[in-house]
CSV table of C-alpha atoms and ligand atoms in Angstrom, one decimal:
chain,number,residue,atom,x,y,z
A,164,MET,CA,3.3,17.7,12.6
A,165,THR,CA,3.6,14.9,10.0
A,166,PHE,CA,0.6,12.8,9.5
A,167,GLU,CA,0.6,9.1,8.9
A,168,PRO,CA,-2.1,7.1,7.0
A,169,ILE,CA,-4.7,5.6,9.4
A,170,SER,CA,-3.7,2.1,8.3
A,171,SER,CA,-0.3,2.6,9.8
A,172,VAL,CA,-1.8,2.6,13.3
A,173,PHE,CA,-2.1,-1.1,12.8
A,174,ASP,CA,1.6,-1.5,11.8
A,175,ALA,CA,3.3,0.8,14.2
A,176,PRO,CA,4.5,-0.4,17.6
A,177,SER,CA,1.9,-0.4,20.3
A,178,GLY,CA,2.4,2.6,22.7
A,179,SER,CA,4.0,4.8,20.0
A,180,GLU,CA,2.8,8.3,19.3
A,181,ILE,CA,1.1,9.1,16.0
A,182,SER,CA,-0.7,11.9,14.2
A,183,VAL,CA,-3.5,11.1,11.9
A,184,ARG,CA,-6.2,13.1,10.1
A,185,GLY,CA,-9.4,12.4,8.3
A,186,TRP,CA,-13.2,12.6,8.6
A,187,ILE,CA,-15.5,11.6,11.5
A,188,HIS,CA,-17.1,8.4,10.4
A,189,ARG,CA,-18.9,7.5,13.6
A,190,HIS,CA,-19.2,9.3,16.8
A,191,ARG,CA,-20.6,8.8,20.3
A,192,SER,CA,-19.8,10.2,23.8
A,193,SER,CA,-20.5,8.6,27.2
A,194,GLY,CA,-19.7,10.6,30.3
A,195,ALA,CA,-16.1,11.7,30.3
A,196,ILE,CA,-15.1,9.8,27.2
A,197,VAL,CA,-15.7,10.6,23.5
A,198,PHE,CA,-15.4,7.8,21.0
A,199,ALA,CA,-14.9,8.7,17.3
A,200,VAL,CA,-14.1,6.5,14.4
A,201,LEU,CA,-11.9,8.4,12.0
A,202,ARG,CA,-11.7,7.6,8.3
A,203,ASP,CA,-9.1,8.4,5.7
A,204,SER,CA,-8.3,6.9,2.3
A,205,SER,CA,-6.4,4.1,3.9
A,206,GLY,CA,-9.0,2.9,6.4
A,207,ILE,CA,-10.7,3.6,9.7
A,208,VAL,CA,-9.5,3.8,13.3
A,209,GLN,CA,-11.2,4.4,16.7
A,210,VAL,CA,-10.0,7.4,18.6
A,211,THR,CA,-10.8,8.0,22.2
A,212,MET,CA,-10.7,11.3,23.9
A,213,LYS,CA,-10.8,11.2,27.7
A,214,LYS,CA,-10.9,14.0,30.3
A,215,GLY,CA,-7.4,14.7,31.5
A,216,ASN,CA,-5.6,13.3,28.5
A,217,LEU,CA,-6.2,16.5,26.4
A,218,PRO,CA,-7.1,20.1,27.1
A,219,ASP,CA,-10.7,20.6,28.2
A,220,GLU,CA,-11.6,22.8,25.2
A,221,GLN,CA,-10.4,20.1,22.8
A,222,LEU,CA,-12.4,17.5,24.6
A,223,GLU,CA,-15.5,19.8,24.2
A,224,ALA,CA,-14.7,20.2,20.5
A,225,ALA,CA,-14.5,16.4,20.2
A,226,ARG,CA,-17.8,16.0,22.0
A,227,SER,CA,-19.7,18.4,19.7
A,228,VAL,CA,-18.0,17.5,16.4
A,229,SER,CA,-20.4,16.4,13.7
A,230,LEU,CA,-20.2,13.4,11.4
A,231,GLU,CA,-18.0,14.0,8.3
A,232,ALA,CA,-16.2,17.0,9.9
A,233,SER,CA,-12.5,16.8,9.0
A,234,VAL,CA,-10.1,16.7,12.0
A,235,GLU,CA,-6.5,16.2,13.1
A,236,VAL,CA,-5.6,13.9,16.0
A,237,ARG,CA,-2.4,13.2,17.9
A,238,GLY,CA,-2.2,10.4,20.4
A,239,HIS,CA,-0.8,7.0,21.5
A,240,ILE,CA,-1.6,3.7,19.9
A,241,CYS,CA,-3.1,1.2,22.3
A,242,GLU,CA,-4.3,-2.3,22.0
A,243,ASP,CA,-8.1,-2.6,22.5
A,244,ARG,CA,-10.0,-5.7,21.5
A,245,ARG,CA,-13.3,-3.9,21.3
A,246,ALA,CA,-12.0,-1.4,18.7
A,247,PRO,CA,-12.2,-2.2,14.9
A,248,GLY,CA,-9.0,-3.9,14.0
A,249,GLY,CA,-8.0,-4.4,17.7
A,250,ARG,CA,-6.3,-1.0,18.2
A,251,GLU,CA,-7.3,2.6,19.0
A,252,VAL,CA,-5.6,6.0,19.3
A,253,ARG,CA,-5.9,7.6,22.7
A,254,ALA,CA,-5.8,11.3,21.9
A,255,THR,CA,-3.7,13.9,23.5
A,256,CYS,CA,-4.6,16.5,20.9
A,257,PHE,CA,-7.8,17.0,18.8
A,258,ARG,CA,-8.5,19.8,16.3
A,259,VAL,CA,-11.4,20.4,13.9
A,260,VAL,CA,-10.2,21.5,10.5
A,261,GLY,CA,-13.5,21.7,8.6
A,262,PRO,CA,-16.7,21.5,10.6
A,263,ALA,CA,-19.7,19.8,9.0
A,264,GLU,CA,-23.4,20.7,8.9
A,265,ALA,CA,-25.8,17.9,9.8
A,266,PHE,CA,-25.0,15.2,7.2
A,267,PRO,CA,-28.0,14.5,4.9
A,268,ILE,CA,-27.3,10.8,4.6
A,269,THR,CA,-28.3,8.7,7.6
A,270,GLU,CA,-28.4,5.0,8.1
A,271,TYR,CA,-31.5,3.9,6.1
A,272,GLN,CA,-32.0,5.8,3.0
A,273,SER,CA,-33.8,5.2,-0.3
A,274,GLU,CA,-31.7,4.4,-3.3
A,275,GLU,CA,-33.0,7.6,-5.0
A,276,LEU,CA,-31.8,9.8,-2.1
A,277,LEU,CA,-28.4,8.1,-2.2
A,278,LEU,CA,-28.1,8.9,-5.9
A,279,ASP,CA,-29.2,12.6,-5.3
A,280,TYR,CA,-26.4,12.8,-2.8
A,281,ARG,CA,-23.9,10.8,-4.8
A,282,HIS,CA,-21.2,13.4,-4.3
A,283,LEU,CA,-21.4,12.7,-0.6
A,284,TRP,CA,-22.3,9.0,-0.7
A,285,ILE,CA,-19.1,8.2,-2.6
A,286,ARG,CA,-17.3,8.7,0.8
A,287,SER,CA,-18.9,5.4,2.0
A,288,ARG,CA,-16.7,2.4,2.7
A,289,GLU,CA,-18.4,0.3,0.0
A,290,GLN,CA,-18.0,3.0,-2.7
A,291,THR,CA,-14.4,3.6,-1.7
A,292,ALA,CA,-13.7,-0.1,-1.9
A,293,VAL,CA,-15.2,-0.4,-5.4
A,294,MET,CA,-13.1,2.6,-6.6
A,295,LYS,CA,-9.9,1.0,-5.3
A,296,VAL,CA,-10.8,-2.3,-7.0
A,297,LYS,CA,-11.4,-0.4,-10.3
A,298,ALA,CA,-8.1,1.4,-10.1
A,299,SER,CA,-6.4,-2.0,-9.6
A,300,VAL,CA,-8.3,-3.5,-12.5
A,301,LEU,CA,-7.1,-0.7,-14.8
A,302,ALA,CA,-3.5,-0.8,-13.4
A,303,GLY,CA,-3.5,-4.6,-14.0
A,304,ALA,CA,-4.7,-4.2,-17.5
A,305,ARG,CA,-2.2,-1.4,-18.4
A,306,ASP,CA,0.8,-3.3,-17.0
A,307,TRP,CA,-0.1,-6.6,-18.7
A,308,LEU,CA,-0.8,-4.8,-22.1
A,309,ARG,CA,2.6,-3.1,-21.9
A,310,GLU,CA,4.3,-6.5,-21.3
A,311,GLN,CA,2.5,-7.8,-24.4
A,312,ASP,CA,3.8,-4.9,-26.5
A,313,PHE,CA,0.5,-3.0,-26.8
A,314,ILE,CA,0.7,0.8,-27.1
A,315,GLU,CA,-1.8,3.0,-25.5
A,316,VAL,CA,-3.4,5.5,-27.8
A,317,THR,CA,-5.9,8.4,-27.5
A,318,PRO,CA,-8.8,8.2,-30.0
A,319,PRO,CA,-11.4,11.0,-30.4
A,320,ILE,CA,-14.7,11.2,-28.6
A,321,PHE,CA,-16.5,13.5,-31.2
A,322,THR,CA,-17.1,11.4,-34.3
A,323,GLN,CA,-19.2,11.2,-37.4
A,324,ASN,CA,-19.4,7.4,-37.5
A,325,ALA,CA,-21.9,5.1,-35.9
A,326,CYS,CA,-19.6,2.2,-34.9
A,327,GLU,CA,-22.3,0.2,-33.2
A,328,GLY,CA,-25.4,1.3,-35.2
A,329,GLY,CA,-27.6,4.4,-35.3
A,330,THR,CA,-30.1,3.6,-32.6
A,331,THR,CA,-27.9,4.3,-29.6
A,332,LEU,CA,-26.1,7.5,-30.7
A,333,PHE,CA,-26.0,10.7,-28.8
A,334,LYS,CA,-26.2,13.5,-31.4
A,335,LEU,CA,-24.9,17.0,-30.7
A,336,LYS,CA,-24.3,20.3,-32.5
A,337,TYR,CA,-20.7,20.7,-33.5
A,338,PHE,CA,-20.6,24.3,-34.8
A,339,ASP,CA,-22.7,24.1,-38.0
A,340,ARG,CA,-23.0,20.3,-38.3
A,341,ASP,CA,-24.0,17.3,-36.3
A,342,VAL,CA,-21.6,14.9,-34.7
A,343,PHE,CA,-22.0,12.0,-32.2
A,344,LEU,CA,-20.4,11.0,-29.0
A,345,SER,CA,-18.3,8.0,-29.6
A,346,GLN,CA,-19.8,4.5,-29.0
A,347,SER,CA,-16.5,2.8,-29.5
A,348,ALA,CA,-12.9,3.7,-30.5
A,349,GLN,CA,-12.7,0.6,-32.6
A,350,MET,CA,-12.5,2.3,-36.1
A,351,TYR,CA,-9.8,4.7,-34.9
A,352,LEU,CA,-7.8,1.9,-33.3
A,353,GLU,CA,-8.1,0.0,-36.6
A,354,ALA,CA,-6.5,3.0,-38.3
A,355,LEU,CA,-3.7,3.0,-35.8
A,356,ILE,CA,-2.6,-0.6,-36.2
A,357,PHE,CA,-1.1,0.2,-39.6
A,358,SER,CA,1.8,1.9,-37.8
A,359,LEU,CA,1.7,0.5,-34.3
A,360,GLU,CA,0.3,-3.0,-34.9
A,361,ARG,CA,-0.9,-3.6,-31.3
A,362,VAL,CA,-2.9,-0.8,-29.7
A,363,TYR,CA,-5.4,-0.1,-27.0
A,364,SER,CA,-7.3,2.7,-25.5
A,365,VAL,CA,-9.3,3.5,-22.3
A,366,THR,CA,-12.0,6.0,-23.1
A,367,PRO,CA,-15.6,6.9,-22.2
A,368,SER,CA,-18.1,5.4,-24.6
A,369,PHE,CA,-21.7,6.7,-24.9
A,370,ARG,CA,-24.9,4.7,-25.6
A,371,ALA,CA,-28.2,6.4,-25.8
A,372,GLU,CA,-29.8,3.1,-24.6
A,373,LYS,CA,-33.2,3.3,-23.1
A,374,SER,CA,-32.4,0.1,-21.2
A,375,ARG,CA,-33.1,0.5,-17.5
A,376,THR,CA,-31.2,-2.6,-16.5
A,377,PRO,CA,-28.5,-3.3,-13.8
A,378,ARG,CA,-25.9,-3.6,-16.5
A,379,HIS,CA,-26.5,-0.5,-18.7
A,380,LEU,CA,-25.0,3.0,-18.3
A,381,THR,CA,-25.3,5.7,-20.9
A,382,GLU,CA,-21.6,6.7,-20.3
A,383,TYR,CA,-19.2,3.9,-19.4
A,384,TRP,CA,-15.4,3.3,-19.6
A,385,HIS,CA,-14.4,1.2,-22.5
A,386,LEU,CA,-11.1,-0.7,-22.7
A,387,GLU,CA,-10.6,-1.5,-26.4
A,388,LEU,CA,-7.8,-3.4,-28.2
A,389,GLU,CA,-6.9,-3.9,-31.8
A,390,GLU,CA,-4.2,-6.2,-33.1
A,391,ALA,CA,-2.7,-6.6,-36.6
A,392,TRP,CA,-1.9,-10.2,-37.8
A,393,VAL,CA,-4.3,-11.8,-35.2
A,394,ASP,CA,-7.3,-13.9,-36.1
A,395,ASN,CA,-10.4,-14.4,-33.9
A,396,ARG,CA,-8.8,-17.4,-32.1
A,397,GLY,CA,-5.8,-15.2,-31.2
A,398,ASN,CA,-8.1,-12.4,-30.2
A,399,MET,CA,-9.8,-14.7,-27.7
A,400,GLU,CA,-6.5,-15.8,-26.2
A,401,ILE,CA,-5.6,-12.1,-25.7
A,402,GLN,CA,-8.9,-11.6,-23.9
A,403,GLU,CA,-8.2,-14.6,-21.6
A,404,GLY,CA,-4.8,-13.3,-20.7
A,405,LEU,CA,-6.1,-9.7,-20.1
A,406,VAL,CA,-9.1,-10.6,-18.0
A,407,THR,CA,-7.0,-13.0,-15.9
A,408,ALA,CA,-4.3,-10.4,-15.3
A,409,MET,CA,-6.9,-7.9,-14.3
A,410,VAL,CA,-8.5,-10.3,-11.8
A,411,GLU,CA,-5.1,-11.4,-10.5
A,412,ARG,CA,-4.1,-7.8,-9.8
A,413,VAL,CA,-7.2,-7.1,-7.8
A,414,LEU,CA,-6.6,-10.3,-5.8
A,415,GLN,CA,-3.1,-9.2,-5.1
A,416,GLU,CA,-3.9,-5.6,-4.1
A,417,ARG,CA,-7.5,-5.5,-2.9
A,418,LYS,CA,-8.3,-8.6,-1.0
A,419,GLU,CA,-9.6,-6.7,2.0
A,420,GLU,CA,-11.9,-4.6,-0.1
A,421,LEU,CA,-13.2,-7.7,-2.0
A,422,LEU,CA,-13.9,-9.5,1.3
A,423,MET,CA,-15.9,-6.5,2.4
A,424,LEU,CA,-17.8,-6.2,-0.8
A,425,ARG,CA,-18.6,-9.9,-1.7
A,426,GLY,CA,-17.6,-12.1,1.3
A,427,ASP,CA,-16.5,-15.1,-0.6
A,428,ILE,CA,-13.6,-14.4,-2.9
A,429,THR,CA,-12.8,-18.0,-3.9
A,430,PRO,CA,-14.7,-17.9,-7.2
A,431,LEU,CA,-12.3,-15.3,-8.4
A,432,TYR,CA,-9.4,-17.7,-8.2
A,433,ASP,CA,-11.1,-19.8,-10.9
A,434,ILE,CA,-10.8,-17.0,-13.4
A,435,LYS,CA,-7.9,-18.6,-15.3
A,436,PRO,CA,-7.4,-19.8,-18.9
A,437,PRO,CA,-8.7,-21.7,-20.7
A,438,PHE,CA,-12.1,-20.0,-20.6
A,439,LYS,CA,-15.0,-22.1,-22.0
A,440,ARG,CA,-15.9,-21.8,-25.7
A,441,MET,CA,-19.4,-22.4,-27.1
A,442,ARG,CA,-20.7,-21.7,-30.6
A,443,TYR,CA,-23.9,-19.7,-31.0
A,444,GLN,CA,-25.6,-22.7,-32.5
A,445,GLU,CA,-24.9,-24.8,-29.4
A,446,ALA,CA,-26.0,-21.9,-27.2
A,447,ILE,CA,-29.4,-21.5,-28.8
A,448,GLN,CA,-29.9,-25.3,-28.7
A,449,ARG,CA,-29.2,-25.3,-24.9
A,450,LEU,CA,-31.5,-22.4,-24.5
A,451,ARG,CA,-34.3,-24.1,-26.4
A,452,ASP,CA,-33.7,-27.2,-24.2
A,453,GLN,CA,-34.3,-24.9,-21.2
A,454,GLY,CA,-37.6,-23.7,-22.7
A,455,PHE,CA,-36.4,-20.4,-24.4
A,456,ASP,CA,-38.0,-19.6,-27.7
A,457,MET,CA,-34.8,-18.9,-29.6
A,458,GLU,CA,-34.7,-18.7,-33.4
A,459,TRP,CA,-31.5,-18.5,-35.4
A,460,GLY,CA,-30.4,-14.9,-36.0
A,461,ARG,CA,-31.6,-13.4,-32.8
A,462,ASP,CA,-28.9,-11.8,-30.5
A,463,LEU,CA,-28.7,-13.0,-26.9
A,464,GLY,CA,-30.4,-10.9,-24.3
A,465,THR,CA,-29.9,-10.5,-20.6
A,466,ALA,CA,-32.1,-13.5,-19.7
A,467,GLU,CA,-30.5,-15.8,-22.2
A,468,GLU,CA,-26.9,-14.8,-21.1
A,469,ARG,CA,-27.9,-15.4,-17.5
A,470,ALA,CA,-29.3,-18.8,-18.3
A,471,LEU,CA,-26.2,-19.8,-20.3
A,472,THR,CA,-23.7,-18.9,-17.5
A,473,ALA,CA,-25.7,-19.5,-14.3
A,474,GLU,CA,-23.8,-22.8,-13.6
A,475,GLU,CA,-20.4,-21.7,-15.0
A,476,THR,CA,-17.4,-20.9,-12.9
A,477,VAL,CA,-15.1,-19.6,-15.7
A,478,PRO,CA,-16.1,-17.0,-18.3
A,479,VAL,CA,-17.7,-18.3,-21.5
A,480,PHE,CA,-17.0,-17.2,-25.1
A,481,ILE,CA,-20.0,-17.5,-27.4
A,482,THR,CA,-18.6,-17.6,-30.9
A,483,ASN,CA,-19.9,-17.6,-34.4
A,484,PHE,CA,-23.0,-15.4,-34.1
A,485,PRO,CA,-25.1,-15.2,-37.3
A,486,LYS,CA,-24.1,-12.4,-39.5
A,487,GLU,CA,-27.5,-10.8,-39.4
A,488,CYS,CA,-27.2,-9.9,-35.7
A,489,LYS,CA,-23.7,-8.5,-35.8
A,490,ALA,CA,-22.0,-5.4,-37.1
A,491,PHE,CA,-21.0,-4.9,-40.7
A,492,TYR,CA,-17.3,-4.8,-39.9
A,493,MET,CA,-17.1,-8.4,-38.6
A,494,LYS,CA,-15.4,-10.9,-40.8
A,495,GLU,CA,-17.3,-13.8,-42.2
A,496,ASP,CA,-16.1,-17.1,-40.8
A,497,ASP,CA,-14.2,-19.1,-43.4
A,498,GLU,CA,-15.7,-22.5,-42.4
A,499,ASP,CA,-19.2,-21.3,-41.6
A,500,PRO,CA,-20.1,-18.4,-43.8
A,501,ARG,CA,-23.5,-17.9,-42.2
A,502,THR,CA,-21.6,-16.7,-39.2
A,503,CYS,CA,-19.0,-14.1,-38.1
A,504,ALA,CA,-15.5,-14.9,-36.8
A,505,CYS,CA,-16.5,-13.2,-33.5
A,506,ALA,CA,-17.0,-13.9,-29.8
A,507,ASP,CA,-18.8,-12.3,-26.9
A,508,LEU,CA,-17.3,-13.1,-23.5
A,509,LEU,CA,-19.8,-13.7,-20.8
A,510,ALA,CA,-18.8,-13.6,-17.1
A,511,PRO,CA,-19.7,-16.7,-15.1
A,512,ALA,CA,-22.5,-17.1,-12.5
A,513,GLY,CA,-25.1,-15.4,-14.6
A,514,HIS,CA,-23.3,-12.1,-14.9
A,515,GLY,CA,-23.5,-11.8,-18.7
A,516,GLU,CA,-21.5,-10.0,-21.4
A,517,ILE,CA,-18.3,-8.2,-20.5
A,518,ILE,CA,-16.5,-8.2,-23.9
A,519,GLY,CA,-17.6,-8.0,-27.5
A,520,GLY,CA,-15.0,-8.7,-30.1
A,521,SER,CA,-14.3,-10.1,-33.6
A,522,GLU,CA,-11.9,-10.5,-36.5
A,523,ARG,CA,-12.5,-7.6,-38.9
A,524,GLU,CA,-13.4,-7.7,-42.6
A,525,THR,CA,-10.4,-6.8,-44.6
A,526,ASP,CA,-11.8,-7.0,-48.1
A,527,ILE,CA,-13.4,-3.8,-49.4
A,528,ALA,CA,-15.9,-5.5,-51.8
A,529,ARG,CA,-17.3,-7.7,-49.1
A,530,MET,CA,-17.4,-4.9,-46.6
A,531,LEU,CA,-19.4,-2.7,-49.1
A,532,ALA,CA,-21.8,-5.6,-49.7
A,533,ARG,CA,-22.4,-6.0,-46.0
A,534,MET,CA,-23.0,-2.2,-45.6
A,535,GLU,CA,-25.5,-2.3,-48.5
A,536,GLU,CA,-27.3,-5.3,-46.9
A,537,GLN,CA,-27.6,-3.4,-43.7
A,538,GLY,CA,-28.6,-0.1,-45.4
A,539,ILE,CA,-25.6,1.8,-44.2
A,540,CYS,CA,-24.6,4.8,-46.3
A,541,THR,CA,-20.9,4.8,-47.0
A,542,GLY,CA,-20.2,8.6,-46.9
A,543,PRO,CA,-19.0,9.0,-43.3
A,544,TYR,CA,-17.1,5.7,-43.6
A,545,GLU,CA,-14.9,6.7,-46.6
A,546,TRP,CA,-11.8,7.1,-44.3
A,547,TYR,CA,-12.6,3.7,-42.7
A,548,LEU,CA,-12.9,2.0,-46.1
A,549,ASP,CA,-9.5,3.5,-47.1
A,550,LEU,CA,-8.0,1.2,-44.5
A,551,ARG,CA,-9.0,-1.7,-46.8
A,552,ARG,CA,-7.5,0.1,-49.8
A,553,TYR,CA,-4.0,0.7,-48.5
A,554,GLY,CA,-2.2,-2.3,-47.2
A,555,SER,CA,-5.2,-4.1,-45.7
A,556,VAL,CA,-4.1,-6.6,-43.1
A,557,PRO,CA,-5.8,-9.4,-41.1
A,558,HIS,CA,-6.7,-8.0,-37.7
A,559,SER,CA,-9.0,-8.4,-34.8
A,560,GLY,CA,-10.0,-6.5,-31.7
A,561,PHE,CA,-12.5,-6.2,-28.9
A,562,GLY,CA,-14.0,-3.9,-26.3
A,563,LEU,CA,-14.3,-4.6,-22.6
A,564,GLY,CA,-16.9,-2.7,-20.5
A,565,VAL,CA,-14.8,-1.7,-17.4
A,566,GLU,CA,-17.8,-1.3,-15.1
A,567,ARG,CA,-19.3,-4.6,-16.3
A,568,LEU,CA,-16.1,-6.3,-15.2
A,569,VAL,CA,-15.8,-4.4,-11.9
A,570,ARG,CA,-19.5,-5.2,-11.2
A,571,PHE,CA,-18.7,-8.9,-11.7
A,572,ILE,CA,-15.4,-8.8,-9.6
A,573,CYS,CA,-17.0,-6.9,-6.7
A,574,GLY,CA,-20.2,-8.9,-6.8
A,575,ILE,CA,-22.4,-5.8,-6.8
A,576,ASP,CA,-26.0,-5.8,-8.0
A,577,HIS,CA,-26.1,-2.7,-10.1
A,578,ILE,CA,-23.6,-1.3,-12.6
A,579,ARG,CA,-24.2,2.2,-11.3
A,580,ASP,CA,-22.2,1.3,-8.2
A,581,ALA,CA,-19.1,0.5,-10.4
A,582,ILE,CA,-18.8,4.2,-11.4
A,583,PRO,CA,-18.6,7.2,-9.0
A,584,PHE,CA,-21.0,9.5,-11.0
A,585,PRO,CA,-23.4,7.2,-12.9
A,586,ARG,CA,-25.1,8.4,-16.0
A,587,THR,CA,-28.3,6.4,-16.8
A,588,VAL,CA,-31.5,7.0,-18.7
A,589,SER,CA,-33.0,8.8,-15.7
A,590,ARG,CA,-29.9,10.5,-14.3
A,591,ALA,CA,-27.1,12.9,-15.2
A,592,TYR,CA,-26.9,14.7,-11.7
A,593,PRO,CA,-24.7,15.2,-9.7
B,11,NSS,O1,-21.1,-2.9,-28.4
B,11,NSS,S1,-20.0,-3.8,-27.9
B,11,NSS,O2,-20.4,-5.1,-27.7
B,11,NSS,N1,-18.8,-3.8,-29.0
B,11,NSS,C1,-18.2,-2.7,-29.4
B,11,NSS,O3,-18.5,-1.6,-29.1
B,11,NSS,C2,-17.0,-2.9,-30.3
B,11,NSS,N2,-16.9,-1.9,-31.3
B,11,NSS,C3,-15.8,-3.0,-29.4
B,11,NSS,C4,-14.5,-3.2,-30.1
B,11,NSS,O4,-14.4,-4.3,-30.8
B,11,NSS,N3,-13.5,-2.4,-30.0
B,11,NSS,O5,-19.5,-3.2,-26.6
B,11,NSS,C5,-18.4,-3.7,-26.0
B,11,NSS,C6,-18.6,-3.9,-24.5
B,11,NSS,C7,-19.7,-4.8,-24.1
B,11,NSS,O6,-19.3,-6.1,-24.1
B,11,NSS,C8,-20.0,-4.3,-22.7
B,11,NSS,O7,-19.1,-4.9,-21.8
B,11,NSS,C9,-19.7,-2.8,-22.8
B,11,NSS,O8,-18.9,-2.6,-23.9
B,11,NSS,N4,-21.0,-2.1,-22.9
B,11,NSS,C10,-21.6,-1.4,-21.9
B,11,NSS,N5,-21.3,-1.2,-20.6
B,11,NSS,C11,-22.1,-0.5,-19.9
B,11,NSS,N6,-23.2,0.1,-20.4
B,11,NSS,C12,-23.6,0.0,-21.6
B,11,NSS,N7,-24.7,0.6,-22.1
B,11,NSS,C13,-22.8,-0.8,-22.5
B,11,NSS,N8,-22.8,-1.2,-23.8
B,11,NSS,C14,-21.8,-1.9,-24.0
């Protein structure tokens, strides 16, 4: 028997015969008829098993089958307005492949229980939809980056550097010394532009952040780019192009999933260049006008980012952050030396930061001075400083939190639902 994807039930001619297989998603029997909704990776379909249409022992097997058992069905496609999608399969053959014990997830469950059973809960229609969206987001990024002559590279995860500061590092034993799990591939990407010029990577990044918020994971997927000969302005244009291509790809491939997840998809059509640009100075002024107590030099937090973007329909770049709240590798802005040539990209409608990026300092003396100011010991960074010693070149780059973007696109409340097996402060199981 050859099996077709369940979605093809809705494309094939009515009356034709089809074999499908999948898992029992819903199930009920009334008198001589058994109704089951079957699920596979392509969708769901109603299957009806009626006495006389299939051997009695198969009807009995269908009657007693449990939710989430895997099964094979052969039957005829029939129009039926009451069935999901307007069609059903009337079975002539039914076989259980893998029976199921009583499924531990029932209709109303606490969030904690769903997280304990995450390995089973990821079968849900919502979770499946999010994972499909995520795959399209990544495919859209990779295709666009290839068109723009970026080369995908594979940086390490074990590292001795703190790219984003010491407070959020996971330390582990590496034979007889300590290493960290990577917070960012940035420094390695910087090393790679000297031969490849335009590079990107997609890697897990790790942050030992005690933040229990709907936008923090301790392990997340990081899409990072680095570009030689590009300044901060060019860096922002690349971000606009990339984010637009990612959203466009999802709209092309995953409209049905988006409709299920967020209902209204029209706001996603507004994600097109130019995105808005606002200097930090203006941002804190606006925040003060809204009653926030914001002094110069403080980074924006969740509440501030939400307030700044609540009414926006396109993403907003906040540029020119004060040097004291940003990393030592960021280049000082030529026109406003109190600030960095940098930008954070905030998603609209209150979603907050999805990208952090900047032009990089290329001058070794200035970089050493910044490191000293911030009390960073240069030992582990000698190799990184070498990049300023041998053919230093103007360059910029950024990092996009894949789950942050997926959360925004899908309109989901919590970032943990943008990754199949979330790692947070309180959870590393299953
Ligand atoms: O700390 S970042 O703002 N910047 C960097 O790591 C740079 N070194 C990247 C680069 O230039 N190559 O993090 C970048 C993005 C940030 O905008 C978020 O979207 C995401 O990474 N991010 C996170 N996502 C989920 N959970 C956590 N904890 C998290 N931290 C950052």
